[in-house]
PDB file of N, CA and C and ligand atoms in Angstrom:
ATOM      1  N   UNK T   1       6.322 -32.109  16.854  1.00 61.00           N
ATOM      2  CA  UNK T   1       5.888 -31.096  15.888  1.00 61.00           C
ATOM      3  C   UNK T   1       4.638 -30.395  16.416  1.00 61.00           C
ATOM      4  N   UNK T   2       4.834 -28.965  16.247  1.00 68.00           N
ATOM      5  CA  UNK T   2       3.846 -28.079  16.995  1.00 68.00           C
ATOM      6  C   UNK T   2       2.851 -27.978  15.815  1.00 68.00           C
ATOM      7  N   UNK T   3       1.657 -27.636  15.649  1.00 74.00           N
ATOM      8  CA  UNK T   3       0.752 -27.191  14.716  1.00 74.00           C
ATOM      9  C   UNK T   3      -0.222 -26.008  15.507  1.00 74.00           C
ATOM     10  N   UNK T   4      -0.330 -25.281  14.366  1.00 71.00           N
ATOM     11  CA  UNK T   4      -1.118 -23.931  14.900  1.00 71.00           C
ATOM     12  C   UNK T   4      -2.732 -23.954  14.372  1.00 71.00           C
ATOM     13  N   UNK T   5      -3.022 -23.644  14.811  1.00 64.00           N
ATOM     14  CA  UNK T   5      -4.359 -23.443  14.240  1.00 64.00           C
ATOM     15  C   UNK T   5      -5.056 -21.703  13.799  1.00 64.00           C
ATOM     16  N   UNK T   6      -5.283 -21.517  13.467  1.00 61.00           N
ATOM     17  CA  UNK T   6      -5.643 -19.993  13.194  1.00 61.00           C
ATOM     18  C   UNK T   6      -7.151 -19.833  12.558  1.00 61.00           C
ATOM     19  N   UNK T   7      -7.728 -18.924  13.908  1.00 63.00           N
ATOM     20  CA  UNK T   7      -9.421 -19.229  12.998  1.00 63.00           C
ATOM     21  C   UNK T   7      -9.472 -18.172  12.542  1.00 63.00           C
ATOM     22  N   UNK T   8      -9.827 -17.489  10.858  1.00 62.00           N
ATOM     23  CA  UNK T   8     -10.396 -16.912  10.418  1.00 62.00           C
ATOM     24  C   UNK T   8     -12.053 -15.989  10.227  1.00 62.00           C
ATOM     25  N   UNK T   9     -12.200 -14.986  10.128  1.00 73.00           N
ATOM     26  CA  UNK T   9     -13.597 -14.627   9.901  1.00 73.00           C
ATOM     27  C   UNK T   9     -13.840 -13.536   9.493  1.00 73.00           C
ATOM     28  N   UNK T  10     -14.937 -12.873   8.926  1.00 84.00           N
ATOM     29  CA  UNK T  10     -14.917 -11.962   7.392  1.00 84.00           C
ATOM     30  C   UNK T  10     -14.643 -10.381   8.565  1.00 84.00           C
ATOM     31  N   UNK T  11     -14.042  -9.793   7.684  1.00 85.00           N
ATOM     32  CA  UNK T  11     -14.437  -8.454   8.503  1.00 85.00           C
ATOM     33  C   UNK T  11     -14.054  -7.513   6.805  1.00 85.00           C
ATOM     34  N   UNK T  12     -13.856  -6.294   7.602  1.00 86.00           N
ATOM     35  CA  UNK T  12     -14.421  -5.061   6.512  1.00 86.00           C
ATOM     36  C   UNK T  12     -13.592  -4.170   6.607  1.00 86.00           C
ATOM     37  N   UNK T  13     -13.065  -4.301   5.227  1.00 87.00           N
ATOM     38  CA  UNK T  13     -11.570  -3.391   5.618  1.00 87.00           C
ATOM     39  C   UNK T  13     -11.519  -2.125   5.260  1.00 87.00           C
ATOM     40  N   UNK T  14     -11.276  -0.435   5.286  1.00 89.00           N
ATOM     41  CA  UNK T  14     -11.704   0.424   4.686  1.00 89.00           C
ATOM     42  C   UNK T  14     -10.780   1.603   4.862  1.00 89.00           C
ATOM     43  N   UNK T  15      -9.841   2.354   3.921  1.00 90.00           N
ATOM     44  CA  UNK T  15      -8.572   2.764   3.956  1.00 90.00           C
ATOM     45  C   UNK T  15      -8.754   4.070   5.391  1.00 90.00           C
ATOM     46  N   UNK T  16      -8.007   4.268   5.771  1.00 92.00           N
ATOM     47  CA  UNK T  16      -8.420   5.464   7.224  1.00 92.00           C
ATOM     48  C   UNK T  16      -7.918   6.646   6.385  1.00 92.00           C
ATOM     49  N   UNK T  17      -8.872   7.512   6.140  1.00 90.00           N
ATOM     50  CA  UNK T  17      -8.936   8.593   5.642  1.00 90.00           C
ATOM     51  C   UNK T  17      -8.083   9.563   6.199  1.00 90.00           C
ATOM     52  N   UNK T  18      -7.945   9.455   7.307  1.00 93.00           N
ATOM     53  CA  UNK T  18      -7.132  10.280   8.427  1.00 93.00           C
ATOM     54  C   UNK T  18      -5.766  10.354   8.680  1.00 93.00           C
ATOM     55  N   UNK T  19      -5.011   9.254   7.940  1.00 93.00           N
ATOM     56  CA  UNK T  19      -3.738   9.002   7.418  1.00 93.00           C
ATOM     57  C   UNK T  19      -3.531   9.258   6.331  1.00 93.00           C
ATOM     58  N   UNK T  20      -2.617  10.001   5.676  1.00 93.00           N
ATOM     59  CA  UNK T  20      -2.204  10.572   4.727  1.00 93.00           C
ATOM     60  C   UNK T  20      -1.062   9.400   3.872  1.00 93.00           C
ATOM     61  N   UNK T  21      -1.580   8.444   3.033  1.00 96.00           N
ATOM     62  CA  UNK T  21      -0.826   7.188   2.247  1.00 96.00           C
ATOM     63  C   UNK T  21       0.603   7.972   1.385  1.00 96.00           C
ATOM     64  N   UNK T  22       2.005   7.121   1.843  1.00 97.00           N
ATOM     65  CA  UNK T  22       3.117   7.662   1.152  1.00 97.00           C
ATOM     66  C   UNK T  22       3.539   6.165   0.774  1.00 97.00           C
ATOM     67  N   UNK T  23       4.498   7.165  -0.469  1.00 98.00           N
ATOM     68  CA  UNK T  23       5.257   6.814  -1.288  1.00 98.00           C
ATOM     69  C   UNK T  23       6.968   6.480  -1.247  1.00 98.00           C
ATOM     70  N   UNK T  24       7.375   5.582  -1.695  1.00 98.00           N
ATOM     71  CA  UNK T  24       9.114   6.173  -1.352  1.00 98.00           C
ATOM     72  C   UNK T  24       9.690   4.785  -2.049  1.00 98.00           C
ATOM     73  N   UNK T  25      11.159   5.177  -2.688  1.00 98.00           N
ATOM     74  CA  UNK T  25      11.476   4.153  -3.499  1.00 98.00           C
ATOM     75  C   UNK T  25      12.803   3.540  -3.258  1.00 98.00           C
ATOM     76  N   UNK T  26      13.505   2.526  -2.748  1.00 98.00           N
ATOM     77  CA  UNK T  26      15.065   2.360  -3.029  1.00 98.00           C
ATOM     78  C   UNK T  26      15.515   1.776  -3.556  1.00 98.00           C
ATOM     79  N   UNK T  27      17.090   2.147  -3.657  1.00 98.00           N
ATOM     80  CA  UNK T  27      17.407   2.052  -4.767  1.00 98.00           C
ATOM     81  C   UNK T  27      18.115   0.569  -4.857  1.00 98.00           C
ATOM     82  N   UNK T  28      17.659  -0.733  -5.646  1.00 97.00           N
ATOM     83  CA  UNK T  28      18.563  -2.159  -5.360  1.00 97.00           C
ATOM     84  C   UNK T  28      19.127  -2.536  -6.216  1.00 97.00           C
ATOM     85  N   UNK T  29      20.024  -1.781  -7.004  1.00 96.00           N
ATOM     86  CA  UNK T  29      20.974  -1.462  -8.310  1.00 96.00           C
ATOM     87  C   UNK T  29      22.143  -2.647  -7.561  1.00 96.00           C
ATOM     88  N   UNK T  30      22.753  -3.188  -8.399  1.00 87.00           N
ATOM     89  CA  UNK T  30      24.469  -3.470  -7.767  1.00 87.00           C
ATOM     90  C   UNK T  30      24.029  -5.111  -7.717  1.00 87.00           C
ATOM     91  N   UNK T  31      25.619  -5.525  -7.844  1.00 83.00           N
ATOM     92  CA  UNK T  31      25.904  -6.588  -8.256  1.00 83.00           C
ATOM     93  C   UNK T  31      26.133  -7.688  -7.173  1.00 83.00           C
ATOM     94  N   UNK T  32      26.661  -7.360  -6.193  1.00 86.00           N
ATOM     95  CA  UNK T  32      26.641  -8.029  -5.029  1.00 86.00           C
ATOM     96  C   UNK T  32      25.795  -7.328  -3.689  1.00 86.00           C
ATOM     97  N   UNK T  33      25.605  -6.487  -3.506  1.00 90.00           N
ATOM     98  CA  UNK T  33      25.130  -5.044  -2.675  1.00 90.00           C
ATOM     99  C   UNK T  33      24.328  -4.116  -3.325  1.00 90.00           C
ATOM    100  N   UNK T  34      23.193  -4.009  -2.689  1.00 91.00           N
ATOM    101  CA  UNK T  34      21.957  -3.296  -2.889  1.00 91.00           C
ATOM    102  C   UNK T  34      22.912  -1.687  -3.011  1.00 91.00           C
ATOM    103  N   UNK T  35      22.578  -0.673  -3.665  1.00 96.00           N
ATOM    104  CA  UNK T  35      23.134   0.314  -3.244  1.00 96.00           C
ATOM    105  C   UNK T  35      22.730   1.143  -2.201  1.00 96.00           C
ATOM    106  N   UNK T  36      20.959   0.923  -1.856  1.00 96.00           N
ATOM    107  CA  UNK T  36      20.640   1.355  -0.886  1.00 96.00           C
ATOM    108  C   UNK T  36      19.778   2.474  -0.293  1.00 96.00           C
ATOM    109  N   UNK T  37      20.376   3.556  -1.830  1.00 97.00           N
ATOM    110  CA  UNK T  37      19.771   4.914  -1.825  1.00 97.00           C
ATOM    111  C   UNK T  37      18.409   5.258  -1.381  1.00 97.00           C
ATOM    112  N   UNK T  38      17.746   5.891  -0.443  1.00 98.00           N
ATOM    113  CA  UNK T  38      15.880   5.978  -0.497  1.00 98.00           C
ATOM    114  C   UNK T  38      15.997   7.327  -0.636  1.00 98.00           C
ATOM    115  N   UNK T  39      14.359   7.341  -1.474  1.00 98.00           N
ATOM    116  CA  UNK T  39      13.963   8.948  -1.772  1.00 98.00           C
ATOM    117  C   UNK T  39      13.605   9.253  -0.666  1.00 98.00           C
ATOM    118  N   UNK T  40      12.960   8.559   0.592  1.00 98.00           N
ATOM    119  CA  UNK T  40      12.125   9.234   1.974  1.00 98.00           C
ATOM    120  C   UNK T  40      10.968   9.245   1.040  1.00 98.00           C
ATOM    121  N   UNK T  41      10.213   9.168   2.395  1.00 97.00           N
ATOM    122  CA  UNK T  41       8.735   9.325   1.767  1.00 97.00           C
ATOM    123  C   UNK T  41       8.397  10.202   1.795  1.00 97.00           C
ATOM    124  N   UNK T  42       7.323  10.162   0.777  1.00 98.00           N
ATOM    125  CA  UNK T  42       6.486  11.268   0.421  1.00 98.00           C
ATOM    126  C   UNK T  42       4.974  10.916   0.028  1.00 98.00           C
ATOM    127  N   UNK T  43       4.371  12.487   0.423  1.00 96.00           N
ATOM    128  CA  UNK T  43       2.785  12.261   0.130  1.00 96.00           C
ATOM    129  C   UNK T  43       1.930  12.065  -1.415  1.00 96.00           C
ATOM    130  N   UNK T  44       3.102  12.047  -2.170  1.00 95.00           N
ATOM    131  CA  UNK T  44       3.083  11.787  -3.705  1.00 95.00           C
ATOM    132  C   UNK T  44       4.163  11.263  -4.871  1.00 95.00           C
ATOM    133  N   UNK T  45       3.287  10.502  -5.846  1.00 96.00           N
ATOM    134  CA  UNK T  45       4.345   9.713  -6.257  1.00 96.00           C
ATOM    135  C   UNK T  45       5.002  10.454  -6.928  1.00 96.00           C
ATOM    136  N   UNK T  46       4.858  11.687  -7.602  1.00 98.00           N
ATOM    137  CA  UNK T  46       5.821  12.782  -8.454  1.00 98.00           C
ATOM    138  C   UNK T  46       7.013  12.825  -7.568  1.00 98.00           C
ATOM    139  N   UNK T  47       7.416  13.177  -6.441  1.00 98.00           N
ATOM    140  CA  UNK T  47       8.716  13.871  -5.779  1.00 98.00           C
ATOM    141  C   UNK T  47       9.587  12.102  -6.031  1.00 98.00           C
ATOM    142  N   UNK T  48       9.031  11.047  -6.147  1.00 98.00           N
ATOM    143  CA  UNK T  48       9.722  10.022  -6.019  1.00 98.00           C
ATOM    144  C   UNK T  48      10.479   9.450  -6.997  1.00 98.00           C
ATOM    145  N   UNK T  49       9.138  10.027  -8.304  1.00 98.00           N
ATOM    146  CA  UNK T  49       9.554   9.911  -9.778  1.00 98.00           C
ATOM    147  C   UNK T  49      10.570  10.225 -10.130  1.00 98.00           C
ATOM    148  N   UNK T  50      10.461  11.485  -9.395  1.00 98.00           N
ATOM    149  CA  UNK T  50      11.609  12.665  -9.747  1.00 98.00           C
ATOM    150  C   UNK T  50      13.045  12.244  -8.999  1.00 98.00           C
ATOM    151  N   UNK T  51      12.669  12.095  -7.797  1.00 98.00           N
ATOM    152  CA  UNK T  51      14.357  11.363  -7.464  1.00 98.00           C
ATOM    153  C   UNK T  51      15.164  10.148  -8.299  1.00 98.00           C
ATOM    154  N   UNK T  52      14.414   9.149  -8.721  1.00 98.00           N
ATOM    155  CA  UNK T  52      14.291   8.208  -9.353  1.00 98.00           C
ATOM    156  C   UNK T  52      15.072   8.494 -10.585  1.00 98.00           C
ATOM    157  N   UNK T  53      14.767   9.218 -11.330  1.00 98.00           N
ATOM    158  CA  UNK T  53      15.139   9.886 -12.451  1.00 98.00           C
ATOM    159  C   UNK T  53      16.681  10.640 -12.282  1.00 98.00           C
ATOM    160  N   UNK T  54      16.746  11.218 -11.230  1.00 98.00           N
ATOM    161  CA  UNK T  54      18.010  12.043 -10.891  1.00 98.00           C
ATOM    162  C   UNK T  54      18.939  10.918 -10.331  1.00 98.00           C
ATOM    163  N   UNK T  55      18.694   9.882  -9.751  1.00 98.00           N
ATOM    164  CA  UNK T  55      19.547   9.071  -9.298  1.00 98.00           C
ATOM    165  C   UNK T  55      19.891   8.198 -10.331  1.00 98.00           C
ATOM    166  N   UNK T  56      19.325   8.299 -11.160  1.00 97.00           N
ATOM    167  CA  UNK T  56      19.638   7.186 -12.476  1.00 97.00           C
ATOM    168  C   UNK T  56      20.652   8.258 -13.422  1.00 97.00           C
ATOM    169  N   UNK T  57      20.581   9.255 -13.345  1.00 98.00           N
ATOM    170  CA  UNK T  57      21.222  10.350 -14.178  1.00 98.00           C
ATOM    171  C   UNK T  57      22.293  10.397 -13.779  1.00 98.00           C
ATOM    172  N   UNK T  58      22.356  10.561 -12.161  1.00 97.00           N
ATOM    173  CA  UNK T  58      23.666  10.530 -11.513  1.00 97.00           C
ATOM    174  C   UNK T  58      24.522   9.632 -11.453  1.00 97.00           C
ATOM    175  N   UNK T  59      23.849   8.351 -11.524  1.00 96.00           N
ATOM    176  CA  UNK T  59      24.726   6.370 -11.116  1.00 96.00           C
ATOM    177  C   UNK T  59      24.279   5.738 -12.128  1.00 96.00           C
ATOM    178  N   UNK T  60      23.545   5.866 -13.237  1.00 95.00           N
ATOM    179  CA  UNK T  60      23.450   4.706 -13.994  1.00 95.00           C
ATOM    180  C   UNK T  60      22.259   4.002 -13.482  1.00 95.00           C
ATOM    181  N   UNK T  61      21.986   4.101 -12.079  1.00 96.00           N
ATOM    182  CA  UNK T  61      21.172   2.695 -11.658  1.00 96.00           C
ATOM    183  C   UNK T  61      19.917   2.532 -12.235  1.00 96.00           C
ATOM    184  N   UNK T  62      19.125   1.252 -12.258  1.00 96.00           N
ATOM    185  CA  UNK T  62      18.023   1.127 -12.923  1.00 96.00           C
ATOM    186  C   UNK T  62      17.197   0.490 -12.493  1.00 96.00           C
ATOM    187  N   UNK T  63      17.544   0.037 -10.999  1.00 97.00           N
ATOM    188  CA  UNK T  63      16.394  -0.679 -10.512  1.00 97.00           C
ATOM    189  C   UNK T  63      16.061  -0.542  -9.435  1.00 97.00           C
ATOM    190  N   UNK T  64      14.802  -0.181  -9.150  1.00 97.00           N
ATOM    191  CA  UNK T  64      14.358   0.681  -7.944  1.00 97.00           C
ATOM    192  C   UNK T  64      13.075  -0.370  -7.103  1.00 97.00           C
ATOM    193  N   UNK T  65      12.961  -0.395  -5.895  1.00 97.00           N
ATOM    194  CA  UNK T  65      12.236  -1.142  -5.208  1.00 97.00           C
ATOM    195  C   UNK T  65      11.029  -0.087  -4.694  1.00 97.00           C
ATOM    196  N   UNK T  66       9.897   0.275  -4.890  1.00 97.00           N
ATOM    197  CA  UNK T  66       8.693   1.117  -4.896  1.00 97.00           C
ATOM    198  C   UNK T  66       7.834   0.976  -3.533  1.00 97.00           C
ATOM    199  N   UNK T  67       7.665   1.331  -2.728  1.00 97.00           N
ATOM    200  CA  UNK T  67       6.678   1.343  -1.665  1.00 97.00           C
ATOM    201  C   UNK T  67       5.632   2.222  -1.584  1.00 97.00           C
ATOM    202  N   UNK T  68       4.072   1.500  -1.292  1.00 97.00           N
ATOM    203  CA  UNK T  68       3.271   2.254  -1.192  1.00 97.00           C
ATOM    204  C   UNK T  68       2.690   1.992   0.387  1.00 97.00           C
ATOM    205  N   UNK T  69       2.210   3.412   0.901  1.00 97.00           N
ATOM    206  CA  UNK T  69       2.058   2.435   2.420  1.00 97.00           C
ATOM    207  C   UNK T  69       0.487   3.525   2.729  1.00 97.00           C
ATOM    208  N   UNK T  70      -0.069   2.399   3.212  1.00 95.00           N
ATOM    209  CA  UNK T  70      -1.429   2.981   3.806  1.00 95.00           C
ATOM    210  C   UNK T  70      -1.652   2.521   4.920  1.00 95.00           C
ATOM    211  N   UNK T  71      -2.948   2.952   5.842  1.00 95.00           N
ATOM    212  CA  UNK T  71      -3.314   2.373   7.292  1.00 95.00           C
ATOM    213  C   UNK T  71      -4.845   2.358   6.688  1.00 95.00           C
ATOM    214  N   UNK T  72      -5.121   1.038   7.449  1.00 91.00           N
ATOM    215  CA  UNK T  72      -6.954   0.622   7.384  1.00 91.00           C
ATOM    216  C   UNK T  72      -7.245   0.220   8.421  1.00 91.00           C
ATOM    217  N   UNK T  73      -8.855   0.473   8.528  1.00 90.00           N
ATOM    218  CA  UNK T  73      -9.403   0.439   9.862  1.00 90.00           C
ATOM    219  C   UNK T  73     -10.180  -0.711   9.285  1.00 90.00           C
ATOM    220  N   UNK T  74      -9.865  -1.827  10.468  1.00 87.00           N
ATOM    221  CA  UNK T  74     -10.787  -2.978  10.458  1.00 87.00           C
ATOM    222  C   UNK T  74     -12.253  -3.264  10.942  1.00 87.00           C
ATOM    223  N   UNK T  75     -12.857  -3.380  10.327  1.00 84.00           N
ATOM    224  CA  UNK T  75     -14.455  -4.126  10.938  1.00 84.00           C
ATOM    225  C   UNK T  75     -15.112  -5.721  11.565  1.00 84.00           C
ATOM    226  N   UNK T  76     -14.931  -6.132  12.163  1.00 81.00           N
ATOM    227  CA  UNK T  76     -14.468  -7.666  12.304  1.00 81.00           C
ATOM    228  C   UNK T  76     -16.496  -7.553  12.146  1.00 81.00           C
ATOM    229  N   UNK T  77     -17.167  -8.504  11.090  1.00 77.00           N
ATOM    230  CA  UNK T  77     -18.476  -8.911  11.403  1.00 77.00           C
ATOM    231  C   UNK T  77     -19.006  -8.778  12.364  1.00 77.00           C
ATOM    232  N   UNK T  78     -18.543  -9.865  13.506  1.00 71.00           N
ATOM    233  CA  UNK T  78     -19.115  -9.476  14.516  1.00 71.00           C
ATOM    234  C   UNK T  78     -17.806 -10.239  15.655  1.00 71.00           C
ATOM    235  N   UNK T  79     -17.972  -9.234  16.844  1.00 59.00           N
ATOM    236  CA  UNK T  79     -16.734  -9.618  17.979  1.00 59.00           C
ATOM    237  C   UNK T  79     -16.792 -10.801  18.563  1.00 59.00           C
ATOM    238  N   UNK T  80     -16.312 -11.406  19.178  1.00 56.00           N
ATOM    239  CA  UNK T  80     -16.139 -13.023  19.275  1.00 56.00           C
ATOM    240  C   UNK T  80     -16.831 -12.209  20.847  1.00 56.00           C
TER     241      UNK T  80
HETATM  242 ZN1   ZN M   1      21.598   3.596  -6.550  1.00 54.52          ZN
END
């Protein structure tokens, strides 16, 4: 039996302004099989809402899996 060790230490996390954070939702309706559908992302949660809404209008479906995605720039205390 292998064991890992993993050393930890504080750093400073802080969203990168310079990346533009999206949105995007799919769709995991269905009984045996996800159905699958994605809105694609987007730079806001309205266009997602809105698919969301139209795909439920169109199929019935009602259950949607939500992603939010950002990039952060790390600060490690201090460098080993
Ligand atoms: Zn669907």
């Amino acid at each position: 039996m292998t064991r890992a060790v993993y050393r930890f230490r504080n750093c400073t996390m802080s969203r990168d302004e310079t990346a533009a954070p999206t949105y995007e939702a799919t769709c995991v309706a269905g009984e045996d099989t996800d159905c699958g559908a994605v809105s694609g992302e987007h730079l806001d949660p309205t266009p997602v809402e809105k698919w969301i809404a139209e795909h439920t209008r169109d199929t019935t479906h009602t259950r949607y899996r939500r992603t939010f995605s950002d990039y952060t720039d790390v600060q490690p205390d201090q460098w080993l």
